[in-house]
PDB file of C-alpha atoms in Angstrom:
ATOM      1  CA  MET A   1     198.023  33.027  31.685  1.00 48.00           C
ATOM      2  CA  THR A   2     199.069  35.543  29.229  1.00 43.00           C
ATOM      3  CA  PRO A   3     199.719  39.083  30.273  1.00 44.00           C
ATOM      4  CA  THR A   4     196.745  40.187  28.214  1.00 44.00           C
ATOM      5  CA  THR A   5     194.384  37.856  30.044  1.00 43.00           C
ATOM      6  CA  ILE A   6     195.637  39.087  33.407  1.00 41.00           C
ATOM      7  CA  ARG A   7     195.012  42.718  32.415  1.00 48.00           C
ATOM      8  CA  ILE A   8     191.440  41.898  31.284  1.00 46.00           C
ATOM      9  CA  ARG A   9     190.635  40.191  34.633  1.00 50.00           C
ATOM     10  CA  ARG A  10     192.093  43.082  36.633  1.00 50.00           C
ATOM     11  CA  THR A  11     190.052  45.494  34.525  1.00 47.00           C
ATOM     12  CA  ALA A  12     186.884  43.442  35.121  1.00 47.00           C
ATOM     13  CA  ARG A  13     187.495  43.353  38.897  1.00 53.00           C
ATOM     14  CA  SER A  14     188.120  47.075  38.935  1.00 51.00           C
ATOM     15  CA  VAL A  15     184.897  47.672  37.015  1.00 46.00           C
ATOM     16  CA  ALA A  16     182.993  45.351  39.342  1.00 47.00           C
ATOM     17  CA  ALA A  17     184.446  47.063  42.431  1.00 49.00           C
ATOM     18  CA  GLY A  18     183.598  50.460  41.026  1.00 50.00           C
ATOM     19  CA  ALA A  19     180.056  49.334  40.305  1.00 48.00           C
ATOM     20  CA  PHE A  20     179.730  47.989  43.842  1.00 47.00           C
ATOM     21  CA  VAL A  21     180.977  51.254  45.252  1.00 42.00           C
ATOM     22  CA  LEU A  22     178.558  53.194  43.059  1.00 50.00           C
ATOM     23  CA  ALA A  23     175.728  50.907  44.065  1.00 47.00           C
ATOM     24  CA  LEU A  24     176.593  51.292  47.729  1.00 48.00           C
ATOM     25  CA  ALA A  25     176.802  55.037  47.344  1.00 49.00           C
ATOM     26  CA  ALA A  26     173.493  55.073  45.556  1.00 51.00           C
ATOM     27  CA  GLY A  27     171.923  53.025  48.346  1.00 52.00           C
ATOM     28  CA  CYS A  28     173.181  55.396  51.028  1.00 45.00           C
ATOM     29  CA  GLY A  29     171.992  58.348  49.057  1.00 47.00           C
ATOM     30  CA  GLY A  30     168.506  56.802  48.745  1.00 47.00           C
ATOM     31  CA  ALA A  31     168.419  56.184  52.446  1.00 43.00           C
ATOM     32  CA  ALA A  32     169.470  59.770  53.005  1.00 41.00           C
ATOM     33  CA  ASP A  33     166.790  60.884  50.595  1.00 46.00           C
ATOM     34  CA  GLN A  34     164.240  58.781  52.367  1.00 45.00           C
ATOM     35  CA  GLY A  35     165.362  60.269  55.691  1.00 44.00           C
ATOM     36  CA  ASP A  36     165.074  63.758  54.263  1.00 47.00           C
ATOM     37  CA  GLY A  37     161.713  62.891  52.797  1.00 44.00           C
ATOM     38  CA  SER A  38     160.395  61.608  56.090  1.00 44.00           C
ATOM     39  CA  SER A  39     161.532  64.745  57.867  1.00 43.00           C
ATOM     40  CA  PRO A  40     159.470  67.090  55.676  1.00 40.00           C
ATOM     41  CA  ALA A  41     156.598  64.663  56.056  1.00 40.00           C
ATOM     42  CA  ASP A  42     157.000  64.819  59.818  1.00 43.00           C
ATOM     43  CA  GLU A  43     157.306  68.557  59.635  1.00 43.00           C
ATOM     44  CA  SER A  44     154.251  68.624  57.470  1.00 42.00           C
ATOM     45  CA  GLY A  45     152.475  66.453  59.950  1.00 42.00           C
ATOM     46  CA  THR A  46     153.622  68.734  62.712  1.00 42.00           C
ATOM     47  CA  SER A  47     152.445  71.646  60.690  1.00 42.00           C
ATOM     48  CA  GLN A  48     149.156  69.872  60.239  1.00 43.00           C
ATOM     49  CA  GLU A  49     148.892  69.318  63.957  1.00 42.00           C
ATOM     50  CA  ALA A  50     149.738  72.955  64.470  1.00 39.00           C
ATOM     51  CA  GLY A  51     147.059  73.697  61.970  1.00 38.00           C
ATOM     52  CA  ASP A  52     144.683  71.552  64.003  1.00 44.00           C
ATOM     53  CA  GLU A  53     145.719  73.490  67.059  1.00 44.00           C
ATOM     54  CA  GLY A  54     145.162  76.599  65.030  1.00 42.00           C
ATOM     55  CA  GLY A  55     141.717  75.244  64.353  1.00 41.00           C
ATOM     56  CA  THR A  56     141.302  74.910  68.070  1.00 43.00           C
ATOM     57  CA  ASP A  57     142.387  78.520  68.381  1.00 46.00           C
ATOM     58  CA  SER A  58     139.823  79.376  65.772  1.00 41.00           C
ATOM     59  CA  ALA A  59     137.252  77.538  67.799  1.00 41.00           C
ATOM     60  CA  ALA A  60     138.485  79.424  70.833  1.00 40.00           C
ATOM     61  CA  SER A  61     138.135  82.552  68.784  1.00 40.00           C
ATOM     62  CA  ASP A  62     134.639  81.395  67.965  1.00 46.00           C
ATOM     63  CA  ASP A  63     134.178  80.804  71.668  1.00 46.00           C
ATOM     64  CA  GLY A  64     135.405  84.344  72.080  1.00 43.00           C
ATOM     65  CA  GLY A  65     132.644  85.293  69.740  1.00 42.00           C
ATOM     66  CA  ALA A  66     130.319  83.391  72.029  1.00 43.00           C
ATOM     67  CA  ALA A  67     131.853  85.333  74.890  1.00 42.00           C
ATOM     68  CA  ASP A  68     131.031  88.420  72.910  1.00 45.00           C
ATOM     69  CA  GLY A  69     127.572  86.961  72.670  1.00 42.00           C
ATOM     70  CA  THR A  70     127.607  86.664  76.421  1.00 43.00           C
ATOM     71  CA  THR A  71     128.537  90.310  76.510  1.00 43.00           C
ATOM     72  CA  GLY A  72     125.563  90.797  74.326  1.00 43.00           C
ATOM     73  CA  GLU A  73     123.530  89.007  76.956  1.00 46.00           C
ATOM     74  CA  ASP A  74     124.986  91.408  79.495  1.00 47.00           C
ATOM     75  CA  GLY A  75     123.893  94.145  77.180  1.00 44.00           C
ATOM     76  CA  ALA A  76     120.485  92.539  77.187  1.00 43.00           C
ATOM     77  CA  ASP A  77     120.636  92.545  80.974  1.00 47.00           C
ATOM     78  CA  ASP A  78     121.566  96.222  80.869  1.00 46.00           C
ATOM     79  CA  GLU A  79     118.692  96.812  78.529  1.00 44.00           C
ATOM     80  CA  ALA A  80     116.406  94.880  80.839  1.00 41.00           C
ATOM     81  CA  THR A  81     117.741  96.950  83.726  1.00 42.00           C
ATOM     82  CA  ASP A  82     117.051 100.099  81.762  1.00 43.00           C
ATOM     83  CA  GLU A  83     113.592  98.837  81.075  1.00 45.00           C
ATOM     84  CA  GLY A  84     113.203  98.114  84.763  1.00 41.00           C
ATOM     85  CA  ALA A  85     114.365 101.631  85.546  1.00 42.00           C
ATOM     86  CA  GLY A  86     111.827 102.895  83.097  1.00 41.00           C
ATOM     87  CA  SER A  87     109.184 100.884  84.873  1.00 40.00           C
ATOM     88  CA  ASP A  88     110.241 102.403  88.188  1.00 43.00           C
ATOM     89  CA  ALA A  89     110.136 105.841  86.627  1.00 39.00           C
ATOM     90  CA  ASP A  90     106.686 105.110  85.286  1.00 42.00           C
ATOM     91  CA  ASN A  91     105.627 103.895  88.691  1.00 44.00           C
ATOM     92  CA  GLY A  92     107.053 107.063  90.212  1.00 40.00           C
ATOM     93  CA  GLU A  93     105.042 109.141  87.768  1.00 41.00           C
ATOM     94  CA  ASP A  94     101.927 107.144  88.523  1.00 41.00           C
ATOM     95  CA  THR A  95     102.555 107.602  92.230  1.00 38.00           C
ATOM     96  CA  ASP A  96     102.995 111.350  91.741  1.00 39.00           C
ATOM     97  CA  ASP A  97      99.867 111.533  89.636  1.00 37.00           C
ATOM     98  CA  THR A  98      97.971 109.565  92.226  1.00 33.00           C
ATOM     99  CA  ALA A  99      99.241 111.802  95.009  1.00 36.00           C
ATOM    100  CA  GLN A 100      98.271 114.896  93.022  1.00 35.00           C
ATOM    101  CA  GLY A 101      94.918 113.425  92.180  1.00 35.00           C
ATOM    102  CA  GLU A 102      94.075 112.603  95.773  1.00 50.00           C
ATOM    103  CA  THR A 103      92.214 115.193  97.837  1.00 78.00           C
ATOM    104  CA  ALA A 104      92.342 115.082 101.612  1.00 86.00           C
ATOM    105  CA  LYS A 105      88.954 114.395 103.105  1.00 91.00           C
ATOM    106  CA  PRO A 106      87.864 116.646 105.986  1.00 92.00           C
ATOM    107  CA  LEU A 107      87.091 115.000 109.278  1.00 95.00           C
ATOM    108  CA  PRO A 108      83.422 115.087 110.306  1.00 96.00           C
ATOM    109  CA  GLU A 109      82.318 117.690 112.836  1.00 95.00           C
ATOM    110  CA  ASP A 110      81.827 115.019 115.503  1.00 95.00           C
ATOM    111  CA  ALA A 111      85.369 113.616 115.093  1.00 97.00           C
ATOM    112  CA  ASP A 112      87.227 112.593 118.265  1.00 98.00           C
ATOM    113  CA  LEU A 113      90.617 114.331 118.338  1.00 98.00           C
ATOM    114  CA  ALA A 114      91.896 111.648 120.699  1.00 97.00           C
ATOM    115  CA  THR A 115      91.653 108.964 118.007  1.00 97.00           C
ATOM    116  CA  GLU A 116      91.698 110.907 114.715  1.00 96.00           C
ATOM    117  CA  GLU A 117      94.304 113.243 113.265  1.00 94.00           C
ATOM    118  CA  MET A 118      93.781 116.221 111.008  1.00 96.00           C
ATOM    119  CA  PRO A 119      95.061 116.044 107.413  1.00 97.00           C
ATOM    120  CA  ILE A 120      97.150 119.103 108.393  1.00 98.00           C
ATOM    121  CA  SER A 121      98.836 118.201 111.675  1.00 97.00           C
ATOM    122  CA  ALA A 122      99.706 120.694 114.404  1.00 98.00           C
ATOM    123  CA  GLU A 123     103.379 120.533 113.410  1.00 98.00           C
ATOM    124  CA  ARG A 124     102.545 121.200 109.768  1.00 98.00           C
ATOM    125  CA  ALA A 125     100.225 124.082 110.681  1.00 98.00           C
ATOM    126  CA  ILE A 126     103.075 125.694 112.634  1.00 98.00           C
ATOM    127  CA  GLU A 127     105.375 125.294 109.625  1.00 98.00           C
ATOM    128  CA  ILE A 128     102.813 126.934 107.329  1.00 98.00           C
ATOM    129  CA  ALA A 129     102.304 129.828 109.752  1.00 98.00           C
ATOM    130  CA  THR A 130     106.048 130.372 110.172  1.00 98.00           C
ATOM    131  CA  GLU A 131     106.594 130.322 106.395  1.00 98.00           C
ATOM    132  CA  THR A 132     103.750 132.815 105.950  1.00 98.00           C
ATOM    133  CA  VAL A 133     105.064 135.216 108.592  1.00 98.00           C
ATOM    134  CA  GLY A 134     108.719 134.714 107.697  1.00 98.00           C
ATOM    135  CA  GLY A 135     109.716 133.435 111.131  1.00 97.00           C
ATOM    136  CA  GLY A 136     108.537 134.222 114.620  1.00 97.00           C
ATOM    137  CA  ASP A 137     107.819 132.482 117.924  1.00 97.00           C
ATOM    138  CA  LEU A 138     104.666 130.492 118.592  1.00 98.00           C
ATOM    139  CA  VAL A 139     102.734 131.758 121.627  1.00 97.00           C
ATOM    140  CA  GLN A 140      99.356 130.083 121.042  1.00 98.00           C
ATOM    141  CA  ILE A 141      97.812 127.273 118.964  1.00 98.00           C
ATOM    142  CA  GLU A 142      94.280 125.901 118.943  1.00 98.00           C
ATOM    143  CA  ILE A 143      92.247 123.376 116.924  1.00 98.00           C
ATOM    144  CA  ASP A 144      88.463 123.401 116.782  1.00 96.00           C
ATOM    145  CA  HIS A 145      85.497 123.252 114.401  1.00 97.00           C
ATOM    146  CA  ASP A 146      84.091 126.630 113.358  1.00 89.00           C
ATOM    147  CA  ASP A 147      80.709 125.379 112.050  1.00 84.00           C
ATOM    148  CA  ARG A 148      82.174 125.031 108.547  1.00 90.00           C
ATOM    149  CA  THR A 149      85.420 123.120 108.841  1.00 95.00           C
ATOM    150  CA  TRP A 150      88.189 122.167 111.229  1.00 98.00           C
ATOM    151  CA  GLU A 151      90.593 125.063 111.598  1.00 98.00           C
ATOM    152  CA  TRP A 152      93.910 125.828 113.260  1.00 98.00           C
ATOM    153  CA  GLU A 153      94.246 129.199 115.011  1.00 98.00           C
ATOM    154  CA  LEU A 154      97.808 130.325 115.735  1.00 98.00           C
ATOM    155  CA  GLU A 155      99.568 133.362 117.177  1.00 98.00           C
ATOM    156  CA  LEU A 156     103.195 134.104 116.371  1.00 98.00           C
ATOM    157  CA  VAL A 157     105.322 137.035 117.478  1.00 97.00           C
ATOM    158  CA  LEU A 158     108.021 138.482 115.238  1.00 97.00           C
ATOM    159  CA  ASP A 159     109.969 141.683 115.936  1.00 95.00           C
ATOM    160  CA  GLY A 160     107.372 143.086 118.322  1.00 94.00           C
ATOM    161  CA  THR A 161     104.431 142.268 116.032  1.00 96.00           C
ATOM    162  CA  GLN A 162     101.794 139.671 116.832  1.00 96.00           C
ATOM    163  CA  HIS A 163     100.490 137.631 113.877  1.00 98.00           C
ATOM    164  CA  GLU A 164      97.163 135.847 114.164  1.00 98.00           C
ATOM    165  CA  LEU A 165      96.540 133.220 111.482  1.00 98.00           C
ATOM    166  CA  ASP A 166      93.684 130.861 110.668  1.00 98.00           C
ATOM    167  CA  ILE A 167      94.684 127.750 108.680  1.00 98.00           C
ATOM    168  CA  ASP A 168      92.308 125.223 107.156  1.00 98.00           C
ATOM    169  CA  ALA A 169      93.089 121.904 108.874  1.00 98.00           C
ATOM    170  CA  THR A 170      92.153 119.955 105.742  1.00 97.00           C
ATOM    171  CA  THR A 171      93.842 121.905 102.938  1.00 97.00           C
ATOM    172  CA  GLY A 172      96.511 123.928 104.740  1.00 97.00           C
ATOM    173  CA  GLU A 173      95.194 127.164 103.239  1.00 97.00           C
ATOM    174  CA  VAL A 174      95.775 130.335 105.250  1.00 98.00           C
ATOM    175  CA  THR A 175      92.268 131.762 105.409  1.00 97.00           C
ATOM    176  CA  GLU A 176      93.044 134.764 107.627  1.00 97.00           C
ATOM    177  CA  HIS A 177      96.155 136.681 108.682  1.00 98.00           C
ATOM    178  CA  GLU A 178      95.976 139.691 111.000  1.00 98.00           C
ATOM    179  CA  THR A 179      98.729 141.641 112.753  1.00 97.00           C
ATOM    180  CA  ASP A 180      98.854 143.715 115.948  1.00 95.00           C
ATOM    181  CA  ASP A 181     101.386 145.101 118.380  1.00 93.00           C
ATOM    182  CA  ASP A 182     102.703 142.541 120.849  1.00 87.00           C
ATOM    183  CA  ASP A 183     101.610 144.067 124.135  1.00 83.00           C
ATOM    184  CA  ASP A 184     101.166 140.834 126.089  1.00 82.00           C
ATOM    185  CA  ARG A 185     104.714 139.447 125.920  1.00 88.00           C
ATOM    186  CA  ASP A 186     103.422 135.886 126.202  1.00 93.00           C
ATOM    187  CA  PRO A 187     105.909 133.019 126.671  1.00 95.00           C
ATOM    188  CA  VAL A 188     106.797 130.776 123.762  1.00 97.00           C
ATOM    189  CA  VAL A 189     104.973 127.423 123.567  1.00 98.00           C
ATOM    190  CA  ASP A 190     105.948 124.079 122.018  1.00 98.00           C
ATOM    191  CA  VAL A 191     103.536 121.266 121.055  1.00 98.00           C
ATOM    192  CA  THR A 192     106.273 118.643 121.440  1.00 97.00           C
ATOM    193  CA  SER A 193     108.135 119.607 124.615  1.00 96.00           C
ATOM    194  CA  PRO A 194     108.086 119.350 127.580  1.00 97.00           C
ATOM    195  CA  LEU A 195     104.636 117.801 127.091  1.00 98.00           C
ATOM    196  CA  ALA A 196     103.379 116.704 123.670  1.00 98.00           C
ATOM    197  CA  TYR A 197      99.733 117.363 122.877  1.00 98.00           C
ATOM    198  CA  ALA A 198      98.978 113.635 122.424  1.00 97.00           C
ATOM    199  CA  ASP A 199     100.280 112.955 125.943  1.00 98.00           C
ATOM    200  CA  ALA A 200      98.273 115.873 127.312  1.00 98.00           C
ATOM    201  CA  ILE A 201      95.125 114.418 125.739  1.00 98.00           C
ATOM    202  CA  ASP A 202      95.831 111.068 127.402  1.00 98.00           C
ATOM    203  CA  LEU A 203      96.194 112.733 130.784  1.00 98.00           C
ATOM    204  CA  ALA A 204      92.941 114.642 130.278  1.00 98.00           C
ATOM    205  CA  LEU A 205      91.028 111.483 129.363  1.00 97.00           C
ATOM    206  CA  GLU A 206      92.326 109.702 132.439  1.00 97.00           C
ATOM    207  CA  ALA A 207      90.735 112.421 134.523  1.00 96.00           C
ATOM    208  CA  GLU A 208      87.598 112.880 132.414  1.00 96.00           C
ATOM    209  CA  PRO A 209      86.609 110.234 129.806  1.00 96.00           C
ATOM    210  CA  GLY A 210      84.711 111.336 126.701  1.00 97.00           C
ATOM    211  CA  ARG A 211      85.194 112.767 123.204  1.00 98.00           C
ATOM    212  CA  VAL A 212      87.878 115.379 122.682  1.00 98.00           C
ATOM    213  CA  THR A 213      86.274 118.175 120.688  1.00 97.00           C
ATOM    214  CA  SER A 214      89.127 120.731 120.729  1.00 98.00           C
ATOM    215  CA  TRP A 215      92.406 121.609 122.417  1.00 98.00           C
ATOM    216  CA  GLU A 216      94.543 124.688 122.922  1.00 98.00           C
ATOM    217  CA  LEU A 217      98.068 125.420 124.104  1.00 98.00           C
ATOM    218  CA  ASP A 218      98.850 128.897 125.429  1.00 97.00           C
ATOM    219  CA  SER A 219      99.785 130.648 128.652  1.00 95.00           C
ATOM    220  CA  ASP A 220      97.876 131.987 131.633  1.00 89.00           C
ATOM    221  CA  ASP A 221      99.678 134.360 134.005  1.00 88.00           C
ATOM    222  CA  GLY A 222     102.990 133.186 132.595  1.00 87.00           C
ATOM    223  CA  ARG A 223     102.172 129.510 133.102  1.00 94.00           C
ATOM    224  CA  VAL A 224     102.054 127.387 129.893  1.00 98.00           C
ATOM    225  CA  GLU A 225      99.178 124.920 129.846  1.00 98.00           C
ATOM    226  CA  TYR A 226      96.883 122.836 127.674  1.00 98.00           C
ATOM    227  CA  GLN A 227      93.143 123.393 127.726  1.00 98.00           C
ATOM    228  CA  ILE A 228      91.374 120.303 126.420  1.00 98.00           C
ATOM    229  CA  GLU A 229      87.630 120.351 125.842  1.00 98.00           C
ATOM    230  CA  ILE A 230      85.889 117.012 126.367  1.00 98.00           C
ATOM    231  CA  GLU A 231      82.299 116.074 125.655  1.00 97.00           C
ATOM    232  CA  ARG A 232      81.104 113.725 128.340  1.00 94.00           C
ATOM    233  CA  SER A 233      79.289 110.566 127.329  1.00 88.00           C
ATOM    234  CA  SER A 234      76.546 111.498 129.814  1.00 88.00           C
ATOM    235  CA  GLY A 235      76.188 114.904 128.146  1.00 88.00           C
ATOM    236  CA  GLY A 236      77.711 118.310 128.626  1.00 93.00           C
ATOM    237  CA  ASP A 237      81.228 119.636 128.066  1.00 95.00           C
ATOM    238  CA  VAL A 238      84.138 120.015 130.446  1.00 97.00           C
ATOM    239  CA  ASP A 239      87.517 121.769 130.148  1.00 97.00           C
ATOM    240  CA  VAL A 240      90.602 119.982 131.458  1.00 98.00           C
ATOM    241  CA  GLU A 241      93.679 122.127 132.120  1.00 97.00           C
ATOM    242  CA  ILE A 242      97.136 120.543 132.261  1.00 98.00           C
ATOM    243  CA  ASP A 243     100.317 122.333 133.306  1.00 98.00           C
ATOM    244  CA  VAL A 244     103.068 121.372 130.831  1.00 98.00           C
ATOM    245  CA  GLU A 245     105.802 121.617 133.481  1.00 96.00           C
ATOM    246  CA  THR A 246     104.204 119.855 136.447  1.00 97.00           C
ATOM    247  CA  ARG A 247     101.572 117.837 134.528  1.00 97.00           C
ATOM    248  CA  GLU A 248      99.064 118.879 137.132  1.00 97.00           C
ATOM    249  CA  VAL A 249      95.478 118.252 135.964  1.00 97.00           C
ATOM    250  CA  ARG A 250      92.607 120.604 136.835  1.00 96.00           C
ATOM    251  CA  ILE A 251      88.972 120.194 135.768  1.00 95.00           C
ATOM    252  CA  ASP A 252      86.979 123.339 135.009  1.00 87.00           C
ATOM    253  CA  ASP A 253      83.250 122.600 134.910  1.00 76.00           C
TER     254      ASP A 253
END
């Protein structure tokens, strides 16, 4: 071969080798590009998934809105409770109106004090008398019918003055109030102790059955006693005296 031919072949091989190297480089670069391309795609996909999760968060946020709605339901419950309270208040007003509208009915003249109670009880009559006087000690109390209505008669002593009061047993009205000097120095009495008036009535009826028409608690010669008037079923009245300390029963025909 001539030197010229040898140079041409070497040049051709060099060109071919260079082309191969370029081609190989190009192939690696494409692979790298493809790898880079897949990574953004993956990242995009990841971003998409994150977006989906974000959508879930949005749904959760919507659920939060539903929770707010639940709070709204609680608000509705509160409103219902308020309405219920209003109903109770209305009922209370109706009850008050009813109570104010009601008028106590007086017991008939032939009422039996052993089985029926006055609209104004003995305890309440004492409270009314004490409020009227401004204090004092109870020394006498009586309940009977005065041809018009049932009436409480009480005597209280305050600062050396005796107060005599008549109180309507149906309405609680003080119909009479008189004062006088306390010359008797009577002992204090109590309708609840040591012998309550209901128990005294029971003891009287055991000794003398009938209808209780009146009773009184006061003192006689320093001894505190009940005097219970009973109408016998066979006719006629009888007084039964009961010592509050000993519970001794005496019948006074």
